C-alpha cells in the first residue's frame, strides 16, 4: 500500500518572534527534530494556527486542528485521493482521522494502544467526549490486545466491533544472545560499570508514575540489603513526572540502581542481551512492546496484570504476573527471581516460545492491510458513488 503520514504540529512564527510565548518556543524546538520521511514513507507536517491572544477567538481547538488537516489534504491531489484514513491512537489521532475521512468520503480506522483508552480520557473530559465520537463513528476499531478492546468498548453503551491485532516482534532483532553477544552487550555504557558477573534487572519505560517507577524503587530499596550482586538498570525518555535519579539518591541505593535516561532505538536489543531479567510494573498498558521484546530475548519478565499482559504471560510458567500498584508483590516477585538461576532460565526459554507463536511485524501488517481493504470494499459496496482502488493511505 502507498502510505502517507500526517503528523500535525502547532504553527509558530520565525525567530525571534517565536521566543515570545512558551507554546511557540516548544513548537519550534519540536519541529527541529521531525522527519520528512522514514523508511521511504513521506511524513507531512500540517501546522495548526492558534491565534493570539487566544481568549478572543473560537476555543474549539479540536475543530481548528481538523480544519488544518482537511485544508492540507484538499490542496494536495494525491492525498485527497486516499482510500482510507487511519488514526494511530484513539485520541487525539482517531478523532482527527474520523473527521478527515468524513470530509473525504472514505472509511476511517483507529488503533488503541493503552493510555488513549485509559489515562488520557480518564484525566481529560474533552478527550473522553472525543473518544466516544471515535467509538461510535469510526468504521474500524483496532486494539493491540483483547483486554484493551473490552476496555475500549466499555466507554459507550452501544455495541462496538473490534479487531485485535497484536504488535508482532522481530525475532531476529530480539533473540537469545550467544556468549559472545552477551559479553559485547555488557560493554554498552549503561552496563559497562557493572561487574561482568553481576546479574542485571532491566526496566524500559518513560519516567512517569504510571509506569510504576515509585513501586519499583520502593521494592528495590527493601531488597538492597539482600540483593547480593544484583543491579537495577532503568532507561527511558528525558521527560516525565518522576525524577528517577533523585529518587535513587534519596533511597540510598545508588550503588545498585542506575538511571541512564533515553537510549537510541538500536541500543534496546543490546541492553536486553546484556541483562538477566526484565521488569515493567505499569499501572496500565495495552500490551507492552518492551515486555514482548524482553520475552523474545528469552528474559524472565516481571510485569503487572494490566492490559493484554495476561494474554502472553502465564504466572509461574514464563514469568511473574503481579497486581498493579503493589510494591510488596513486586518485592516478592523480585526475591523469587533472584533465588534460582535455573528457574529464571526456564521461564526465559518459555517466554521466547510464547512470543514465537505471536507472529512477526509482517504478520501484523498483513492483518492490518486486510482490515483496511475490507473497510474500503465495504464502503464501495454501500455507496452509489463509484470508488476506485487507488491503493493509497
Short mmCIF file of C-alpha atoms in Angstrom, two decimals:
data_model
loop_
_atom_site.label_atom_id
_atom_site.label_comp_id
_atom_site.label_asym_id
_atom_site.label_seq_id
_atom_site.Cartn_x
_atom_site.Cartn_y
_atom_site.Cartn_z
CA UNK A 1 0.00 0.00 0.00
CA UNK A 2 1.04 3.58 -0.59
CA UNK A 3 1.13 5.29 2.79
CA UNK A 4 1.39 8.97 3.71
CA UNK A 5 1.74 10.06 7.35
CA UNK A 6 0.21 13.29 8.65
CA UNK A 7 1.99 14.44 11.80
CA UNK A 8 0.21 17.61 12.87
CA UNK A 9 2.22 20.40 14.53
CA UNK A 10 1.47 23.75 16.11
CA UNK A 11 2.34 26.77 13.98
CA UNK A 12 4.97 29.20 15.28
CA UNK A 13 6.36 32.36 13.67
CA UNK A 14 10.02 32.63 12.67
CA UNK A 15 12.60 33.50 15.30
CA UNK A 16 12.82 35.88 17.17
CA UNK A 17 9.01 36.20 17.29
CA UNK A 18 8.74 32.51 18.20
CA UNK A 19 10.50 33.26 21.51
CA UNK A 20 7.61 35.42 22.73
CA UNK A 21 5.39 32.58 24.05
CA UNK A 22 6.09 29.21 25.65
CA UNK A 23 3.88 27.43 23.09
CA UNK A 24 5.75 28.94 20.16
CA UNK A 25 9.13 28.09 21.71
CA UNK A 26 8.07 24.47 22.27
CA UNK A 27 6.73 24.20 18.74
CA UNK A 28 9.94 25.49 17.16
CA UNK A 29 12.00 23.09 19.30
CA UNK A 30 9.81 20.12 18.39
CA UNK A 31 9.80 20.83 14.66
CA UNK A 32 13.59 20.85 14.57
CA UNK A 33 13.54 17.11 15.39
CA UNK A 34 10.85 15.98 12.92
CA UNK A 35 11.48 13.71 9.94
CA UNK A 36 10.17 14.39 6.44
CA UNK A 37 10.33 10.69 5.60
CA UNK A 38 11.09 7.39 7.30
CA UNK A 39 11.80 4.10 5.52
CA UNK A 40 10.64 5.70 2.29
CA UNK A 41 7.29 6.80 3.75
CA UNK A 42 6.61 10.55 3.35
CA UNK A 43 5.72 12.39 6.55
CA UNK A 44 3.74 15.62 6.26
CA UNK A 45 3.54 18.29 8.97
CA UNK A 46 0.33 20.32 8.67
CA UNK A 47 0.57 23.30 11.02
CA UNK A 48 -2.40 24.46 13.08
CA UNK A 49 -2.52 28.20 13.76
CA UNK A 50 -3.84 29.21 17.19
CA UNK A 51 -4.49 32.98 17.04
CA UNK A 52 -3.11 35.10 19.86
CA UNK A 53 -4.39 36.24 22.27
CA UNK A 54 -6.44 33.04 22.29
CA UNK A 55 -9.21 34.36 24.58
CA UNK A 56 -10.56 36.49 21.72
CA UNK A 57 -11.01 33.55 19.31
CA UNK A 58 -13.12 30.41 18.99
CA UNK A 59 -11.87 27.98 21.68
CA UNK A 60 -12.72 24.89 19.57
CA UNK A 61 -9.12 23.67 19.26
CA UNK A 62 -10.16 20.22 18.02
CA UNK A 63 -12.21 21.75 15.21
CA UNK A 64 -9.32 24.01 14.22
CA UNK A 65 -6.99 21.00 14.10
CA UNK A 66 -9.42 19.09 11.86
CA UNK A 67 -9.73 22.07 9.50
CA UNK A 68 -5.92 22.19 9.29
CA UNK A 69 -5.81 18.57 8.15
CA UNK A 70 -8.72 18.93 5.73
CA UNK A 71 -7.26 22.06 4.09
CA UNK A 72 -3.82 20.46 3.84
CA UNK A 73 -5.13 17.28 2.22
CA UNK A 74 -7.51 19.00 -0.16
CA UNK A 75 -4.68 21.15 -1.55
CA UNK A 76 -2.71 18.00 -2.45
CA UNK A 77 -4.43 15.84 -5.07
CA UNK A 78 -2.53 12.68 -4.17
CA UNK A 79 -3.62 12.88 -0.53
CA UNK A 80 -7.15 13.90 -1.46
CA UNK A 81 -7.49 10.64 -3.42
CA UNK A 82 -6.76 8.45 -0.38
CA UNK A 83 -8.89 5.32 0.06
CA UNK A 84 -8.84 5.32 3.88
CA UNK A 85 -7.63 7.31 6.88
CA UNK A 86 -6.15 5.64 9.97
CA UNK A 87 -5.53 7.23 13.38
CA UNK A 88 -2.53 5.86 15.27
CA UNK A 89 -4.26 6.35 18.66
CA UNK A 90 -7.94 6.52 19.61
CA UNK A 91 -7.44 10.13 20.74
CA UNK A 92 -6.45 12.59 19.55
CA UNK A 93 -5.46 10.95 16.24
CA UNK A 94 -8.57 8.78 15.95
CA UNK A 95 -10.87 11.79 16.23
CA UNK A 96 -8.88 13.63 13.56
CA UNK A 97 -9.00 10.53 11.35
CA UNK A 98 -12.78 10.18 11.67
CA UNK A 99 -13.44 13.81 10.77
CA UNK A 100 -10.91 13.88 7.91
CA UNK A 101 -12.32 10.64 6.47
CA UNK A 102 -15.85 12.04 6.63
CA UNK A 103 -14.73 15.08 4.62
CA UNK A 104 -13.09 12.81 2.03
CA UNK A 105 -15.96 10.33 1.93
CA UNK A 106 -13.72 7.36 2.78
CA UNK A 107 -13.63 4.88 5.70
CA UNK A 108 -11.72 5.56 8.90
CA UNK A 109 -9.81 3.26 11.23
CA UNK A 110 -8.30 3.94 14.66
CA UNK A 111 -5.91 1.95 16.82
CA UNK A 112 -5.84 1.63 20.63
CA UNK A 113 -2.54 1.16 22.46
CA UNK A 114 -3.24 1.83 26.14
CA UNK A 115 -3.20 5.35 27.55
CA UNK A 116 -5.56 6.52 24.80
CA UNK A 117 -8.21 4.23 26.31
CA UNK A 118 -7.24 4.61 29.98
CA UNK A 119 -5.15 7.50 31.31
CA UNK A 120 -5.87 10.29 28.81
CA UNK A 121 -9.69 10.14 28.62
CA UNK A 122 -9.91 9.44 32.36
CA UNK A 123 -7.99 12.64 33.10
CA UNK A 124 -9.42 14.93 30.40
CA UNK A 125 -13.22 15.30 29.94
CA UNK A 126 -12.82 16.82 26.46
CA UNK A 127 -10.74 13.82 25.36
CA UNK A 128 -13.38 11.47 26.77
CA UNK A 129 -16.03 13.16 24.63
CA UNK A 130 -13.88 12.81 21.52
CA UNK A 131 -13.14 9.17 22.34
CA UNK A 132 -16.88 8.47 22.37
CA UNK A 133 -17.16 10.06 18.92
CA UNK A 134 -14.44 7.75 17.64
CA UNK A 135 -16.05 4.67 19.16
CA UNK A 136 -19.44 5.48 17.65
CA UNK A 137 -18.43 6.81 14.22
CA UNK A 138 -15.16 5.12 13.25
CA UNK A 139 -15.53 2.39 10.62
CA UNK A 140 -12.80 0.17 12.07
CA UNK A 141 -11.55 -0.16 15.66
CA UNK A 142 -8.27 -1.98 16.34
CA UNK A 143 -6.71 -2.87 19.71
CA UNK A 144 -3.31 -4.36 20.49
CA UNK A 145 -4.89 -6.85 22.92
CA UNK A 146 -8.27 -8.44 23.59
CA UNK A 147 -8.48 -6.91 27.04
CA UNK A 148 -7.83 -3.41 25.71
CA UNK A 149 -10.62 -3.93 23.17
CA UNK A 150 -13.02 -4.77 26.01
CA UNK A 151 -11.84 -1.73 27.98
CA UNK A 152 -12.37 0.49 24.95
CA UNK A 153 -15.86 -0.86 24.32
CA UNK A 154 -16.85 -0.08 27.93
CA UNK A 155 -16.76 3.69 27.26
CA UNK A 156 -20.01 3.60 25.25
CA UNK A 157 -23.31 1.86 25.85
CA UNK A 158 -23.70 0.76 22.22
CA UNK A 159 -22.07 -2.33 20.71
CA UNK A 160 -18.72 -1.73 19.07
CA UNK A 161 -16.90 -4.29 16.95
CA UNK A 162 -13.15 -4.51 17.47
CA UNK A 163 -10.32 -6.32 15.74
CA UNK A 164 -7.35 -7.38 17.88
CA UNK A 165 -4.03 -7.15 16.06
CA UNK A 166 -1.07 -7.94 18.27
CA UNK A 167 2.09 -5.97 17.59
CA UNK A 168 4.45 -8.57 16.19
CA UNK A 169 8.01 -8.93 17.45
CA UNK A 170 11.09 -9.06 15.24
CA UNK A 171 12.51 -12.42 16.34
CA UNK A 172 15.80 -11.87 14.52
CA UNK A 173 16.46 -8.49 16.10
CA UNK A 174 15.33 -9.69 19.53
CA UNK A 175 16.83 -13.11 20.20
CA UNK A 176 18.58 -15.05 22.97
CA UNK A 177 22.22 -13.94 22.92
CA UNK A 178 25.25 -16.09 22.35
CA UNK A 179 28.03 -15.91 24.93
CA UNK A 180 29.96 -13.52 22.71
CA UNK A 181 26.90 -11.30 22.11
CA UNK A 182 26.33 -11.09 25.85
CA UNK A 183 29.95 -10.12 26.52
CA UNK A 184 29.72 -7.45 23.83
CA UNK A 185 26.43 -6.16 25.23
CA UNK A 186 27.94 -5.75 28.70
CA UNK A 187 30.38 -3.24 27.17
CA UNK A 188 27.49 -0.83 26.47
CA UNK A 189 27.95 2.39 28.50
CA UNK A 190 24.79 1.70 30.53
CA UNK A 191 26.19 -1.67 31.66
CA UNK A 192 29.97 -1.29 31.47
CA UNK A 193 30.40 -0.04 35.06
CA UNK A 194 28.60 -3.11 36.45
CA UNK A 195 30.83 -6.15 37.15
CA UNK A 196 30.55 -8.59 34.26
CA UNK A 197 29.39 -11.41 36.54
CA UNK A 198 26.73 -9.30 38.31
CA UNK A 199 23.14 -10.02 37.19
CA UNK A 200 21.12 -7.12 35.78
CA UNK A 201 17.38 -6.41 36.08
CA UNK A 202 16.40 -4.04 33.26
CA UNK A 203 13.43 -1.66 33.05
CA UNK A 204 12.48 0.34 29.94
CA UNK A 205 9.81 2.98 30.40
CA UNK A 206 9.04 6.67 30.31
CA UNK A 207 9.81 8.14 33.75
CA UNK A 208 6.20 8.68 34.85
CA UNK A 209 4.29 7.46 37.88
CA UNK A 210 2.01 5.34 35.67
CA UNK A 211 4.94 3.13 34.63
CA UNK A 212 5.37 2.01 38.24
CA UNK A 213 8.71 3.64 38.97
CA UNK A 214 7.80 4.51 42.54
CA UNK A 215 6.74 0.94 43.38
CA UNK A 216 9.87 -0.43 41.72
CA UNK A 217 12.22 1.89 43.60
CA UNK A 218 10.44 1.17 46.91
CA UNK A 219 10.76 -2.56 46.27
CA UNK A 220 14.42 -2.25 45.30
CA UNK A 221 15.18 -0.23 48.43
CA UNK A 222 13.71 -3.04 50.52
CA UNK A 223 15.69 -5.62 48.53
CA UNK A 224 19.03 -3.79 48.55
CA UNK A 225 20.37 -5.44 51.76
CA UNK A 226 19.69 -8.95 50.39
CA UNK A 227 20.02 -8.47 46.65
CA UNK A 228 23.66 -9.53 46.77
CA UNK A 229 25.23 -8.55 43.45
CA UNK A 230 22.05 -7.65 41.51
CA UNK A 231 21.85 -4.28 39.75
CA UNK A 232 18.71 -2.47 38.59
CA UNK A 233 19.21 -0.55 35.32
CA UNK A 234 16.47 1.82 34.09
CA UNK A 235 16.22 3.69 30.80
CA UNK A 236 13.52 5.92 29.34
CA UNK A 237 12.67 9.28 27.85
CA UNK A 238 14.20 12.51 29.15
CA UNK A 239 10.84 13.91 30.25
CA UNK A 240 8.21 12.75 32.74
CA UNK A 241 6.85 13.39 36.23
CA UNK A 242 9.39 11.22 38.10
CA UNK A 243 12.96 12.35 38.71
CA UNK A 244 14.39 8.84 38.80
CA UNK A 245 17.96 9.91 39.56
CA UNK A 246 16.85 11.93 42.61
CA UNK A 247 14.60 9.12 43.83
CA UNK A 248 17.56 6.72 43.68
CA UNK A 249 19.73 9.06 45.74
CA UNK A 250 17.01 9.73 48.32
CA UNK A 251 16.64 5.97 48.92
CA UNK A 252 20.38 5.39 49.31
CA UNK A 253 20.52 2.75 46.56
CA UNK A 254 22.86 4.47 44.12
CA UNK A 255 25.29 1.56 44.39
CA UNK A 256 22.76 -0.91 42.90
CA UNK A 257 20.24 1.18 40.94
CA UNK A 258 21.14 3.16 37.82
CA UNK A 259 19.20 5.63 35.67
CA UNK A 260 20.53 6.15 32.13
CA UNK A 261 17.73 8.17 30.52
CA UNK A 262 16.96 7.98 26.80
CA UNK A 263 18.80 5.49 24.60
CA UNK A 264 18.78 5.15 20.79
CA UNK A 265 16.36 2.53 19.49
CA UNK A 266 19.22 0.46 18.08
CA UNK A 267 20.61 0.04 21.61
CA UNK A 268 17.49 -1.62 23.03
CA UNK A 269 18.28 -5.15 21.71
CA UNK A 270 21.84 -4.75 23.02
CA UNK A 271 20.70 -3.80 26.52
CA UNK A 272 18.26 -6.70 26.59
CA UNK A 273 21.02 -9.13 25.56
CA UNK A 274 23.20 -7.82 28.37
CA UNK A 275 20.51 -8.28 31.04
CA UNK A 276 19.35 -11.25 33.09
CA UNK A 277 15.71 -10.30 33.67
CA UNK A 278 13.19 -7.59 32.80
CA UNK A 279 10.63 -5.69 34.88
CA UNK A 280 7.77 -3.35 33.97
CA UNK A 281 5.31 -2.61 36.84
CA UNK A 282 2.96 -0.36 34.81
CA UNK A 283 -0.39 0.83 36.16
CA UNK A 284 -1.95 0.35 32.72
CA UNK A 285 -0.89 -0.86 29.30
CA UNK A 286 -2.38 -2.15 26.09
CA UNK A 287 0.25 -4.81 25.63
CA UNK A 288 3.77 -3.55 26.24
CA UNK A 289 6.14 -3.88 23.28
CA UNK A 290 9.05 -3.83 25.72
CA UNK A 291 7.64 -6.85 27.56
CA UNK A 292 7.29 -8.78 24.30
CA UNK A 293 10.80 -7.83 23.17
CA UNK A 294 12.25 -8.92 26.51
CA UNK A 295 10.39 -12.23 26.27
CA UNK A 296 11.72 -12.70 22.71
CA UNK A 297 15.23 -12.24 24.11
CA UNK A 298 14.47 -15.16 26.48
CA UNK A 299 14.46 -12.98 29.58
CA UNK A 300 12.22 -13.84 32.53
CA UNK A 301 9.78 -10.96 32.95
CA UNK A 302 8.05 -9.43 35.97
CA UNK A 303 5.10 -7.29 34.93
CA UNK A 304 1.65 -6.26 36.13
CA UNK A 305 -1.67 -7.89 35.29
CA UNK A 306 -2.91 -5.00 33.15
CA UNK A 307 -3.94 -4.74 29.52
CA UNK A 308 -3.03 -7.77 27.45
CA UNK A 309 -0.14 -8.97 29.61
CA UNK A 310 -2.22 -11.96 30.76
CA UNK A 311 -2.63 -12.91 27.08
CA UNK A 312 1.11 -13.58 26.71
CA UNK A 313 2.43 -14.12 30.23
CA UNK A 314 1.45 -17.02 32.50
CA UNK A 315 2.50 -16.58 36.11
CA UNK A 316 4.88 -19.29 37.24
CA UNK A 317 5.49 -20.57 33.70
CA UNK A 318 7.10 -17.88 31.55
CA UNK A 319 7.35 -15.01 34.02
CA UNK A 320 5.73 -13.30 37.00
CA UNK A 321 2.36 -11.56 36.76
CA UNK A 322 1.60 -9.32 39.75
CA UNK A 323 -1.11 -6.80 40.76
CA UNK A 324 -0.56 -3.20 39.67
CA UNK A 325 0.47 -0.57 42.25
CA UNK A 326 1.61 -3.26 44.70
CA UNK A 327 5.22 -2.70 45.83
CA UNK A 328 5.12 -5.67 48.22
CA UNK A 329 4.04 -8.07 45.46
CA UNK A 330 6.77 -6.64 43.26
CA UNK A 331 9.32 -7.15 46.04
CA UNK A 332 8.24 -10.79 46.47
CA UNK A 333 8.49 -11.46 42.73
CA UNK A 334 11.98 -9.96 42.63
CA UNK A 335 13.03 -12.14 45.57
CA UNK A 336 11.82 -15.23 43.73
CA UNK A 337 13.59 -14.07 40.58
CA UNK A 338 16.88 -13.78 42.44
CA UNK A 339 16.59 -17.15 44.18
CA UNK A 340 17.15 -19.65 41.37
CA UNK A 341 19.09 -19.17 38.16
CA UNK A 342 17.66 -22.45 36.81
CA UNK A 343 14.11 -21.15 37.29
CA UNK A 344 14.99 -17.85 35.61
CA UNK A 345 16.46 -19.64 32.60
CA UNK A 346 13.46 -21.98 32.31
CA UNK A 347 10.96 -19.12 32.40
CA UNK A 348 13.01 -17.17 29.85
CA UNK A 349 13.04 -20.13 27.44
CA UNK A 350 9.27 -20.48 27.85
CA UNK A 351 8.85 -16.74 27.25
CA UNK A 352 10.73 -16.96 23.95
CA UNK A 353 8.49 -19.83 22.79
CA UNK A 354 5.39 -17.80 23.65
CA UNK A 355 6.48 -14.82 21.54
CA UNK A 356 7.42 -17.08 18.63
CA UNK A 357 3.74 -18.03 18.46
CA UNK A 358 2.54 -14.40 18.43
CA UNK A 359 3.72 -13.61 14.90
CA UNK A 360 6.08 -11.13 13.29
CA UNK A 361 5.62 -7.45 12.39
CA UNK A 362 4.98 -8.60 8.83
CA UNK A 363 2.16 -10.83 10.06
CA UNK A 364 0.61 -7.92 11.95
CA UNK A 365 0.98 -5.62 8.95
CA UNK A 366 -0.75 -8.18 6.73
CA UNK A 367 -3.72 -8.38 9.12
CA UNK A 368 -3.98 -4.59 9.27
CA UNK A 369 -3.79 -4.33 5.46
CA UNK A 370 -6.55 -6.92 5.11
CA UNK A 371 -8.75 -4.95 7.53
CA UNK A 372 -8.22 -1.71 5.61
CA UNK A 373 -9.07 -3.42 2.32
CA UNK A 374 -12.29 -4.79 3.83
CA UNK A 375 -13.28 -1.31 5.02
CA UNK A 376 -12.64 0.18 1.57
CA UNK A 377 -14.55 -2.64 -0.15
CA UNK A 378 -17.46 -2.28 2.26
CA UNK A 379 -17.64 1.48 1.63
CA UNK A 380 -17.53 0.85 -2.13
CA UNK A 381 -20.36 -1.68 -1.89
CA UNK A 382 -22.55 0.53 0.30
CA UNK A 383 -22.30 3.75 -1.74
CA UNK A 384 -23.84 4.80 -5.03
CA UNK A 385 -20.69 6.75 -5.91
CA UNK A 386 -18.04 4.59 -7.66
CA UNK A 387 -14.85 4.22 -5.58
CA UNK A 388 -11.67 3.37 -7.44
CA UNK A 389 -8.94 1.27 -5.86
CA UNK A 390 -6.13 3.81 -5.68
CA UNK A 391 -4.16 1.83 -3.07
CA UNK A 392 -3.13 4.99 -1.21
CA UNK A 393 -3.41 5.51 2.50
#
